[in-house]
Tab-separated table of C-alpha atoms in Angstrom:
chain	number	residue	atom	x	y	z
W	1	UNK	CA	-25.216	23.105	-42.024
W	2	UNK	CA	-22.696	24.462	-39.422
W	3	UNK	CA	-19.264	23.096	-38.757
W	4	UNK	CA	-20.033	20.656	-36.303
W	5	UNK	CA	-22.922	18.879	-38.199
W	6	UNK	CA	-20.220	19.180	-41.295
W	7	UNK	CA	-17.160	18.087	-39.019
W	8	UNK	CA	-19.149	15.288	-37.396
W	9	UNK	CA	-20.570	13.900	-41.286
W	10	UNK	CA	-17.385	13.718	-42.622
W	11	UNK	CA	-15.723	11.989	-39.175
W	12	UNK	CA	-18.789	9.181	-39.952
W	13	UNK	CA	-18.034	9.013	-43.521
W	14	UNK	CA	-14.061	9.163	-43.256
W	15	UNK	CA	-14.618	6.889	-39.893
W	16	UNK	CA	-11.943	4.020	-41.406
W	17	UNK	CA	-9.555	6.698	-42.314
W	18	UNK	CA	-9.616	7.593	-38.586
W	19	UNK	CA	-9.833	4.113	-37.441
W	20	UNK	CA	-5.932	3.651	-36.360
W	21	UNK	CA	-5.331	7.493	-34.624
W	22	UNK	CA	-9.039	6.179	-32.435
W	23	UNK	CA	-7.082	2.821	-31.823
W	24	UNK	CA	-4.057	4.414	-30.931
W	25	UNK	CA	-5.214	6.832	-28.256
W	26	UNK	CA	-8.244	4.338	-27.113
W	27	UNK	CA	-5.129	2.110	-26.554
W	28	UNK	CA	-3.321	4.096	-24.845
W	29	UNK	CA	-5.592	5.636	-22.661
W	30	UNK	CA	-6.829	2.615	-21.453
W	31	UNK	CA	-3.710	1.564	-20.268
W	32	UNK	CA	-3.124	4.996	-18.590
W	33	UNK	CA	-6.579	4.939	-16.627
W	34	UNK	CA	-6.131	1.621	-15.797
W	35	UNK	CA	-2.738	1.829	-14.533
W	36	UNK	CA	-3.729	5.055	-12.871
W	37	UNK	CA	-7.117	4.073	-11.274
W	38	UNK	CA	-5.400	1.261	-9.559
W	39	UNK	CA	-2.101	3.322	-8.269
W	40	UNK	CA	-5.193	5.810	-7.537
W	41	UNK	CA	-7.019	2.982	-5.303
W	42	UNK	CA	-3.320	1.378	-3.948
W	43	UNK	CA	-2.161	5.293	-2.837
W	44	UNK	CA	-5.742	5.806	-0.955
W	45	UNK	CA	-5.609	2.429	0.439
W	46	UNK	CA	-2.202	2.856	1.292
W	47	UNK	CA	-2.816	6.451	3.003
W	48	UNK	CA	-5.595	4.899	5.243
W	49	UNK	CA	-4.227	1.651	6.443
W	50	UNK	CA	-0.968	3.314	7.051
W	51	UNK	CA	-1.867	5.973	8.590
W	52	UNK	CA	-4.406	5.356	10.987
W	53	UNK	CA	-2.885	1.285	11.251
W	54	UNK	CA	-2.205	0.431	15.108
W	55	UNK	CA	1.511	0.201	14.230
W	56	UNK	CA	1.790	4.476	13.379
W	57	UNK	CA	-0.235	4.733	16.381
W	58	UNK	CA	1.572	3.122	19.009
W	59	UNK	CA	3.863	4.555	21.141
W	60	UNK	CA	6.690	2.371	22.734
W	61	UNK	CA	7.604	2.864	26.111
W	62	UNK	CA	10.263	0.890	27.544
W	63	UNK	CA	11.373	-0.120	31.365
W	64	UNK	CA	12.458	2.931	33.183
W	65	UNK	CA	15.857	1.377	34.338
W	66	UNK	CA	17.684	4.683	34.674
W	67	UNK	CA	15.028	6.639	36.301
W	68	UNK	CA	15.191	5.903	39.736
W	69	UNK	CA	12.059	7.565	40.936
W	70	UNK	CA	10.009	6.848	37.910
W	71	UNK	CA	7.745	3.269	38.649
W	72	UNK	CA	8.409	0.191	36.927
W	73	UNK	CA	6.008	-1.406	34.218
W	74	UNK	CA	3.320	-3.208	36.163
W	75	UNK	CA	-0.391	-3.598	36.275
W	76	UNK	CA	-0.776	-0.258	37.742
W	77	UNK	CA	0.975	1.328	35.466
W	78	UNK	CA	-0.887	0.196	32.566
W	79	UNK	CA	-3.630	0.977	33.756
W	80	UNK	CA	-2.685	4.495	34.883
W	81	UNK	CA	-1.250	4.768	31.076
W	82	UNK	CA	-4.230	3.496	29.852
W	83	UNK	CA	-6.697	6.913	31.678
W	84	UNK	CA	-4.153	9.278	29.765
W	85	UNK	CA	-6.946	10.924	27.329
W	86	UNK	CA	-6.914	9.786	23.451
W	87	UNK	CA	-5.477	6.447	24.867
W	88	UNK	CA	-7.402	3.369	22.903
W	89	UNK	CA	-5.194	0.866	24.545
W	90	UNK	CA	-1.895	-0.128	26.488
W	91	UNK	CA	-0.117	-3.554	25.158
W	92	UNK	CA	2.472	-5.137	27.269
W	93	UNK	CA	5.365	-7.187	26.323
W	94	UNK	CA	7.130	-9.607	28.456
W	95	UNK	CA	10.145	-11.758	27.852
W	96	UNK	CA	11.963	-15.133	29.203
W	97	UNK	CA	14.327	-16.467	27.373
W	98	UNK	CA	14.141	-20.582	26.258
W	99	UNK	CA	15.845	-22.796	24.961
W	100	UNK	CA	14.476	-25.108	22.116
W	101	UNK	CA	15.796	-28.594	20.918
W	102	UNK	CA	15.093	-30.546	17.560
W	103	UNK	CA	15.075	-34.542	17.932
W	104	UNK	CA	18.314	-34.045	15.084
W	105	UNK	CA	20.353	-32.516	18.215
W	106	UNK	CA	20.250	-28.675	17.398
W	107	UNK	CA	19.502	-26.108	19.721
W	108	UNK	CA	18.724	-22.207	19.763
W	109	UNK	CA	17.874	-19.714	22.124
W	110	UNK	CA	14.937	-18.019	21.802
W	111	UNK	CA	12.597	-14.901	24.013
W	112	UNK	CA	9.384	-16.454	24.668
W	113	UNK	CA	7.657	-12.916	23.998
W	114	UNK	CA	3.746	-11.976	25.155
W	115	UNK	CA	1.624	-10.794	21.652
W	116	UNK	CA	0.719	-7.717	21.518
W	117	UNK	CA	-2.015	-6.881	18.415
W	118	UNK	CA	-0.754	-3.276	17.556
W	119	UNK	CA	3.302	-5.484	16.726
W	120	UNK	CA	1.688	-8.548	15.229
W	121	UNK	CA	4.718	-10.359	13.419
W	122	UNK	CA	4.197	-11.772	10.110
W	123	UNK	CA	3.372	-15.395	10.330
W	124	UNK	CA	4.139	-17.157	7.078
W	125	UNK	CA	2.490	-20.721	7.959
W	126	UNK	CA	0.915	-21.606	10.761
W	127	UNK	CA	-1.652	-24.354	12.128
W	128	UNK	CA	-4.877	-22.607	11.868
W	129	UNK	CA	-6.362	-19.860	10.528
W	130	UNK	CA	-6.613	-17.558	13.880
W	131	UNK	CA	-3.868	-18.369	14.874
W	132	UNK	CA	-3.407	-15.336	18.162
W	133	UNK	CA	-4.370	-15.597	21.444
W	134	UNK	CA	-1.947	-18.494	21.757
W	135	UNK	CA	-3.461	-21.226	23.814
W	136	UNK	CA	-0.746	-22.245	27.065
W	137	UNK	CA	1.818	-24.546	25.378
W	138	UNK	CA	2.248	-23.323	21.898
W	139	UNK	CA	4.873	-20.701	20.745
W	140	UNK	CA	5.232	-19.115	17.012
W	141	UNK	CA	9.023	-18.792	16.505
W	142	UNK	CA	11.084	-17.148	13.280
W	143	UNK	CA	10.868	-19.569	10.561
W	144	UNK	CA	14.764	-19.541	10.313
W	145	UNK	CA	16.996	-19.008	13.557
W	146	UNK	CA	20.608	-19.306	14.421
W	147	UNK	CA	21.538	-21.269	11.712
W	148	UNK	CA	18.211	-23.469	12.393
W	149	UNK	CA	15.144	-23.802	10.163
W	150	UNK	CA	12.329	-24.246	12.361
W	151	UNK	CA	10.218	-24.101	9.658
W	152	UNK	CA	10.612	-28.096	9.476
W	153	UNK	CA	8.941	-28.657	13.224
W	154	UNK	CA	5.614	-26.841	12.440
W	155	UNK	CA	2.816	-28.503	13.821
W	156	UNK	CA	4.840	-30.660	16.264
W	157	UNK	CA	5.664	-30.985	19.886
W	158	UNK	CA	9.619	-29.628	20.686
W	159	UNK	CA	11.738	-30.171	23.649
W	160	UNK	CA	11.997	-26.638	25.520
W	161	UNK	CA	14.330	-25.561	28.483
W	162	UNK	CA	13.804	-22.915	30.713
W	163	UNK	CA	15.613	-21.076	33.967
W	164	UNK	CA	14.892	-21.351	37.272
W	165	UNK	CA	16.417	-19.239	39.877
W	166	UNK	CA	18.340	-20.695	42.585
W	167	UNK	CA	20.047	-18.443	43.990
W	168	UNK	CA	22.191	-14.849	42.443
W	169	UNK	CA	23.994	-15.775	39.597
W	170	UNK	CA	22.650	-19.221	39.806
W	171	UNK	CA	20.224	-21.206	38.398
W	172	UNK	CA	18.815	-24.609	36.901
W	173	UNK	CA	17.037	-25.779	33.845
W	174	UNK	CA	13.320	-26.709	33.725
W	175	UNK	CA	12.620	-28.836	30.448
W	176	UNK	CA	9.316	-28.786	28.998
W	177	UNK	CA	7.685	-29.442	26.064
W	178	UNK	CA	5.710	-26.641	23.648
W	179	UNK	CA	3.890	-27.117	20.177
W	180	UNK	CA	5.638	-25.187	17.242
W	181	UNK	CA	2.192	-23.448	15.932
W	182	UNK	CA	3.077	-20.974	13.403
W	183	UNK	CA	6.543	-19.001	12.230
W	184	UNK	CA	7.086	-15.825	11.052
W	185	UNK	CA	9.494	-13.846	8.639
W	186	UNK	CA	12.513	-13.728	10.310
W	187	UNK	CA	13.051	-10.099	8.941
W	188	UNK	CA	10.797	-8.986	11.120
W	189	UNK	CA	12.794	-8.046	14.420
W	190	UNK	CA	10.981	-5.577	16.371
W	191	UNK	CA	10.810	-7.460	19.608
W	192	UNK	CA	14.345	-8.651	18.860
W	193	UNK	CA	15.711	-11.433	16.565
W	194	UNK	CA	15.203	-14.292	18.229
W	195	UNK	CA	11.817	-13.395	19.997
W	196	UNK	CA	8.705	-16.565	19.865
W	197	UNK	CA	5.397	-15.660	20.754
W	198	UNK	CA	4.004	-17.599	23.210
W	199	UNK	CA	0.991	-17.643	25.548
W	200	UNK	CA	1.210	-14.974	28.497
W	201	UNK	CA	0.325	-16.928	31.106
W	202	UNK	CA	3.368	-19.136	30.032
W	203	UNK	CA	5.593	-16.068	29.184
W	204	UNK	CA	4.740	-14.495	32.820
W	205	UNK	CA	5.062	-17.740	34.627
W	206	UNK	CA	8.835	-18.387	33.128
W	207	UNK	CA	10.099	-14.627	33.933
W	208	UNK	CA	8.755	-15.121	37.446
W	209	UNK	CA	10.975	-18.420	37.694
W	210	UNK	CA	13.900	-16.658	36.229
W	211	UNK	CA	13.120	-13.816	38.469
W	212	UNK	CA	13.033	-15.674	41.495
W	213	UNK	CA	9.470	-14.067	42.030
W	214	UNK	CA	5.742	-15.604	42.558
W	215	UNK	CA	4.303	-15.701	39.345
W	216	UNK	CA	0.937	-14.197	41.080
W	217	UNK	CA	2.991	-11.072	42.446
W	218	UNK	CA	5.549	-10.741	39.555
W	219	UNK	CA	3.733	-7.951	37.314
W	220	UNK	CA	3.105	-6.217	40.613
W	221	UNK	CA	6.623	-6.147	41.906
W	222	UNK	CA	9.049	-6.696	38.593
W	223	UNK	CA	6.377	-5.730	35.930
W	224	UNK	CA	6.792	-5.614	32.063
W	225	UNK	CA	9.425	-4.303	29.810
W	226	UNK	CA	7.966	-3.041	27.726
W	227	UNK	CA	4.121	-1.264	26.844
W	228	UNK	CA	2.965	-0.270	24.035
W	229	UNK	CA	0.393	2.757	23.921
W	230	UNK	CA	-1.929	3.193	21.404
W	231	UNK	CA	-3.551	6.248	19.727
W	232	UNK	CA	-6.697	6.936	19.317
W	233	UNK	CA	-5.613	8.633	16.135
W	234	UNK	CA	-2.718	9.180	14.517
W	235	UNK	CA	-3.289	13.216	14.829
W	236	UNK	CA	-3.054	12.192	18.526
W	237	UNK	CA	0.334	10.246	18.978
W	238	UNK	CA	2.217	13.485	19.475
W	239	UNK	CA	0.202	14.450	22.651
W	240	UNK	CA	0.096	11.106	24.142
W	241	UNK	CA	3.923	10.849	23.825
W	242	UNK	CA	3.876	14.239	25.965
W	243	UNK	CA	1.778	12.915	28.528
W	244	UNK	CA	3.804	9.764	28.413
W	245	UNK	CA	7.279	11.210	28.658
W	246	UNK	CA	6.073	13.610	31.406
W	247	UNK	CA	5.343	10.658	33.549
W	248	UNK	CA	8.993	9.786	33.468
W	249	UNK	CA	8.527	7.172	31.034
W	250	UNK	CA	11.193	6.886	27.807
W	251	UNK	CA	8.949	7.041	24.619
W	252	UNK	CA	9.465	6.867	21.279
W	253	UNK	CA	6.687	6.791	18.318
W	254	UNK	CA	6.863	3.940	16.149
W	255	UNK	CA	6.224	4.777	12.270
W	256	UNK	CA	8.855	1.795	10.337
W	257	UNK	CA	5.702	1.215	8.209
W	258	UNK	CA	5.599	5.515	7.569
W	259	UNK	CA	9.334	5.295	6.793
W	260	UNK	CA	8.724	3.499	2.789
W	261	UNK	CA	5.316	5.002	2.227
W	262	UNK	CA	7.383	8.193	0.416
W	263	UNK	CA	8.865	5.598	-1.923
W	264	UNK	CA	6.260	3.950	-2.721
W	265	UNK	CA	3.950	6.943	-3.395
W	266	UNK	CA	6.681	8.897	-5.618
W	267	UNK	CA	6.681	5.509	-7.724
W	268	UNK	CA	3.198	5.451	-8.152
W	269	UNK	CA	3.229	9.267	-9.067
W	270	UNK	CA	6.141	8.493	-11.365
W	271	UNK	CA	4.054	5.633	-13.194
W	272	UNK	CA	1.697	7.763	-13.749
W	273	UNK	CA	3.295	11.007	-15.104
W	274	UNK	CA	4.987	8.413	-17.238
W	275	UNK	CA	1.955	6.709	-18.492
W	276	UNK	CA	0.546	10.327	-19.122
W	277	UNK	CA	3.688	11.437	-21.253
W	278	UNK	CA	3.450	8.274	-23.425
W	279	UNK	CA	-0.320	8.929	-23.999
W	280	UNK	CA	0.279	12.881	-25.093
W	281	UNK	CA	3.472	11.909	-27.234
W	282	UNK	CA	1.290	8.757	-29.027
W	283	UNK	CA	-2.108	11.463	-29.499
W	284	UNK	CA	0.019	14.211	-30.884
W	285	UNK	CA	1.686	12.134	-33.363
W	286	UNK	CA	-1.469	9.971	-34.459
W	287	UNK	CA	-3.340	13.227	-34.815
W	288	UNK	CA	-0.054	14.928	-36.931
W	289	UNK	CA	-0.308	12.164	-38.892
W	290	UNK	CA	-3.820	11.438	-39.382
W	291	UNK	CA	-4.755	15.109	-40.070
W	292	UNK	CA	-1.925	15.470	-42.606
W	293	UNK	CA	-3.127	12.491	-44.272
W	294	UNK	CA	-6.720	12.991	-45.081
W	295	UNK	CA	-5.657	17.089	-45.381
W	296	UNK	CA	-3.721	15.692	-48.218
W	297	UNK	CA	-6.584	13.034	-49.224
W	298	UNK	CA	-9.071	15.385	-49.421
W	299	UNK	CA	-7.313	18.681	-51.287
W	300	UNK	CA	-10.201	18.469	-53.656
W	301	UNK	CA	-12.978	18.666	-51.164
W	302	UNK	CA	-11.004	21.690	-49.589
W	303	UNK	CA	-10.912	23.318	-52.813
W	304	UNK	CA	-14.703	23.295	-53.411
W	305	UNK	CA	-15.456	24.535	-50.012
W	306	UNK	CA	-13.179	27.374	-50.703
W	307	UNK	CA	-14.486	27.875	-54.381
W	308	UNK	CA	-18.070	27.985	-53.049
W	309	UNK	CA	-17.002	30.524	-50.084
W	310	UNK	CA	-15.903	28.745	-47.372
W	311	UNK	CA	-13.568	31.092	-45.578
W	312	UNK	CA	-10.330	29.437	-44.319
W	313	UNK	CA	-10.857	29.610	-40.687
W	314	UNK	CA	-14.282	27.929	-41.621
W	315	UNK	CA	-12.310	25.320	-43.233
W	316	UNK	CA	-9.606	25.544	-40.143
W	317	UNK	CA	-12.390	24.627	-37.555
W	318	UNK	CA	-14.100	21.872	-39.372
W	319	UNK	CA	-10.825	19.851	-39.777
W	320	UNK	CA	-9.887	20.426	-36.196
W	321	UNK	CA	-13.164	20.041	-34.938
W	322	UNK	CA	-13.289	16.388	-37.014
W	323	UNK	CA	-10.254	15.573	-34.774
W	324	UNK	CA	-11.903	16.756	-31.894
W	325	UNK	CA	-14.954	14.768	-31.862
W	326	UNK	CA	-12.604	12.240	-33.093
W	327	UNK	CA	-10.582	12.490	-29.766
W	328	UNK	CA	-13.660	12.576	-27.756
W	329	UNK	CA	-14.451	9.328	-29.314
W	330	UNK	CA	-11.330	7.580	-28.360
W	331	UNK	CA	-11.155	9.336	-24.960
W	332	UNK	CA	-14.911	7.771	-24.763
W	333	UNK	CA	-13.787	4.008	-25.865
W	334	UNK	CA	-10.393	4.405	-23.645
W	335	UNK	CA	-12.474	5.490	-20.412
W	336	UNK	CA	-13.945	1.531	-20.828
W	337	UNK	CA	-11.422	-0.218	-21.784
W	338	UNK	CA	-9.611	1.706	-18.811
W	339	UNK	CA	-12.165	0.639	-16.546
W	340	UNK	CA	-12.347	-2.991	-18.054
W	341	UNK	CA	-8.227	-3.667	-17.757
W	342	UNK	CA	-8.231	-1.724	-14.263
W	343	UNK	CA	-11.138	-4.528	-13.270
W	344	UNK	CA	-8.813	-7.415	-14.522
W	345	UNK	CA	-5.930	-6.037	-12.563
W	346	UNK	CA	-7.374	-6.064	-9.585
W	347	UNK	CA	-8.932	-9.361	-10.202
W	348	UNK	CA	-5.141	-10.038	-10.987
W	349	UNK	CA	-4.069	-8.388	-7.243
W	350	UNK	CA	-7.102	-9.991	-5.654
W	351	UNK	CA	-5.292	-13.515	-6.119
W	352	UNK	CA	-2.301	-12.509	-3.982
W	353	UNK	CA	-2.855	-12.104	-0.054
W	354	UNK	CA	0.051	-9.536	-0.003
W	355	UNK	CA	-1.603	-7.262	-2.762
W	356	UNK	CA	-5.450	-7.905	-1.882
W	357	UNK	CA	-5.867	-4.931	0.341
W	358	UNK	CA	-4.643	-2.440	-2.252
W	359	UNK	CA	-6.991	-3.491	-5.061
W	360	UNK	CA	-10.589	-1.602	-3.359
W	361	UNK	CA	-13.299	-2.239	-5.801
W	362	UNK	CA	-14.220	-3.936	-8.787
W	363	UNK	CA	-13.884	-0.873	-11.228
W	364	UNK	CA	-10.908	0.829	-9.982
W	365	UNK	CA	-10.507	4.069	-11.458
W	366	UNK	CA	-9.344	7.582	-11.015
W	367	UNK	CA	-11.141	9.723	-8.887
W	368	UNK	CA	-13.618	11.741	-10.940
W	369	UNK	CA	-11.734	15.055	-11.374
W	370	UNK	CA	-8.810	13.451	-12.494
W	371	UNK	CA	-10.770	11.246	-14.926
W	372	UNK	CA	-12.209	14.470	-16.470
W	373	UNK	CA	-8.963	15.805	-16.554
W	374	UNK	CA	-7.459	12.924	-18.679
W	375	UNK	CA	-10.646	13.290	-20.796
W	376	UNK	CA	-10.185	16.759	-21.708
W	377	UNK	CA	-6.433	16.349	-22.175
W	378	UNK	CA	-6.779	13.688	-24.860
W	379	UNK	CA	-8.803	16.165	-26.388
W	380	UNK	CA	-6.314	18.808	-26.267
W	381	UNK	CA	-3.632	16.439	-26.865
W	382	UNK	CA	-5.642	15.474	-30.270
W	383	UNK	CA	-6.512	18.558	-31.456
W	384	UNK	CA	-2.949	20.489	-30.785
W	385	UNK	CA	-1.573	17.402	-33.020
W	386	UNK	CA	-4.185	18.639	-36.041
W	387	UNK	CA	-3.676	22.020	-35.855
W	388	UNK	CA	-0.312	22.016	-38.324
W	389	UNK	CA	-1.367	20.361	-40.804
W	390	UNK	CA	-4.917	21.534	-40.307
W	391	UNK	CA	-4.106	25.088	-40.711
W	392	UNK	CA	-1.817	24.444	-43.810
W	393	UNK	CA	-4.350	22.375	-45.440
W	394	UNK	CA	-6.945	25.647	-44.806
W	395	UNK	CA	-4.868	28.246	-46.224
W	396	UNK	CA	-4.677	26.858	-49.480
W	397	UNK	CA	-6.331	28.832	-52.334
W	398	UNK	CA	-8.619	27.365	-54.501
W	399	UNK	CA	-6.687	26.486	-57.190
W	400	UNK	CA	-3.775	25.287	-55.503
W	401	UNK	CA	-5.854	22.793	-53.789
W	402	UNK	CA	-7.701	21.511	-57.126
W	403	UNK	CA	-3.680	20.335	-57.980
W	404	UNK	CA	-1.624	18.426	-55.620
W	405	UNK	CA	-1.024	19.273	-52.568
């Protein structure tokens, strides 16, 4: 019989001895895969949708104001932005500012503000599911503004005042009425703090009366201020910004959402080392103990081997080798377990809309070379534990090991 076939009898026959050092690192592991298959899924999903989102591919370009010869923001020039090669699309924002009245007597200003699909704020409640394109006559406002919670007037019909130009420096108020159809975080202030999302027809139609311009000739004359000029890819934004910029145009990239993906990668990379120092520190000292236990349970058996010739590096391997293929066990049992609490965690993440799209897949686990990795390092981890008291317990001579040890 060689070692193995020896090593791997007495793990079966010493299998409840072992039971709590399998436990311990099945245990463990499990928690480490699963923690580390879903930061492995989150990180990937997090890579993608970040960086190849609409948001790290846009580039802002705002109304040329001191360029004199460069044109201003209209039709034309969207569409002359949008032949610039790896262009996917131009977005245009306009803005007209409003006021808005609750039947309680408070008022706030607010920029009516086209949508554009590469900025989409974050609506929090709204009317309907789809809520964008906005149909003429409905607006989606900050859920909180100027001291007023607008929150409270979703769903109904509001008093709104507009400007209408009279003459330079003069004008008169327009009231109208608009239906409150969704609000958004008020955090989110990229087309200004006060900004509500409203139809562009509506949006175009109220900057032409504060302009003093036809509302059919306004983009043509006046024009937007602001486009927004999307990527193709992200590998592509610095290019279009050249071609951009040497138009005359003032462009900047916009990458917010690129600004906390460090952070939140070096967490999940610090979870995990974590996770895989616990699991090493909890295999080497289950497999210190473990081995020094039976070593010491089993002095008799080691002193036969050696009386009937039994060499001790013969004994040495067969003790370490027990650990071994009791390592490989529990690195077995933890690689299911891992897979069975990663499932339940993303079951878990599934249940919240904010968390869904990091939780890919049923089974989330590491990618495959890592998994091996982890496998072979439990191993490692096991057997480096067994080799003190393994070695010890092998160099004992016959006769010491028939007393106690």
């Amino acid at each position: 019989m060689n070692v193995i076939s020896l090593a791997w009898a007495n793990v079966r026959a010493l299998r409840r001895r072992m039971y709590g050092l399998v436990a311990l690192v099945s245990v463990g592991g499990a928690v480490c895969l699963g923690a580390l298959g879903i930061a492995d899924r989150a990180q990937s999903a997090t890579d993608t949708g970040i960086g190849e989102s609409a948001a790290n591919r846009s580039i802002t370009v705002d109304r040329p104001d001191g360029h004199p010869g460069t044109a201003p923001l209209t039709r034309r020039t969207t569409d002359r932005l949008a032949e610039l090669p790896h262009v996917a699309s131009v977005q245009h924002r306009a803005q007209a500012s409003f006021g808005v009245a609750t039947p309680a007597g408070d008022a706030a200003l607010l920029y009516a503000t086209t949508y554009r699909p590469a900025l989409a704020p974050p609506v929090t409640e709204s009317v309907r599911d789809r809520l964008f394109p906005l149909r003429p006559g409905e607006i989606v406002a900050p859920a909180t503004s100027q001291g007023m919670d607008l929150s409270r007037l979703l769903g109904r019909n509001v008093d709104i005042e507009t400007t209408r130009f009279v003459r330079p420096g003069e004008g008169t108020g327009v009231t109208g009425r608009a239906r409150l159809v969704g609000v958004y975080d008020p955090t989110w202030q990229l087309d200004g703090p006060d900004a509500a999302y409203a139809a562009d027809s509506d949006v175009v139609r109220w900057a032409a009366e504060r302009a003093g311009q036809p509302t059919d000739r306004y983009l043509d004359s006046v024009g937007y201020d602001q486009l927004t000029v999307v990527a193709e890819t992200a590998a592509d934004v610095p290019e279009v910004m050249k071609s951009v910029q040497a138009l005359g145009y003032p462009a900047v990239t916009l990458r917010q959402q690129l600004d906390a993906l460090p952070v939140v990668l070096e967490l999940i990379r610090l979870v995990g080392r974590v996770l895989l120092a616990v699991l090493g520190v909890l295999a080497f000292a289950g497999a210190v103990t473990v081995t020094g236990a039976l070593s010491r349970q089993r002095v008799q058996e080691i002193g036969v081997l050696k009386a009937v010739g039994f060499r001790t590096r013969a004994v040495l391997a067969m003790l370490v080798t027990e650990m071994a293929l009791a390592g490989t066990v529990a690195a077995l049992i933890a690689a299911v377990l891992g897979a069975l609490l990663g499932g339940i965690g993303a079951a878990v993440m599934r249940g919240s809309a904010d968390l869904a799209p990091y939780a890919e897949g049923w089974v989330p686990l590491p990618t495959p070379t890592t998994l091996l990795a982890l496998f072979v390092l439990t191993v490692l981890v096991v057997v480096t534990g067994a080799l003190g008291p393994a070695s010890r317990a092998a160099r004992m001579s016959p006769a010491d090991a028939m007393k106690d040890w």
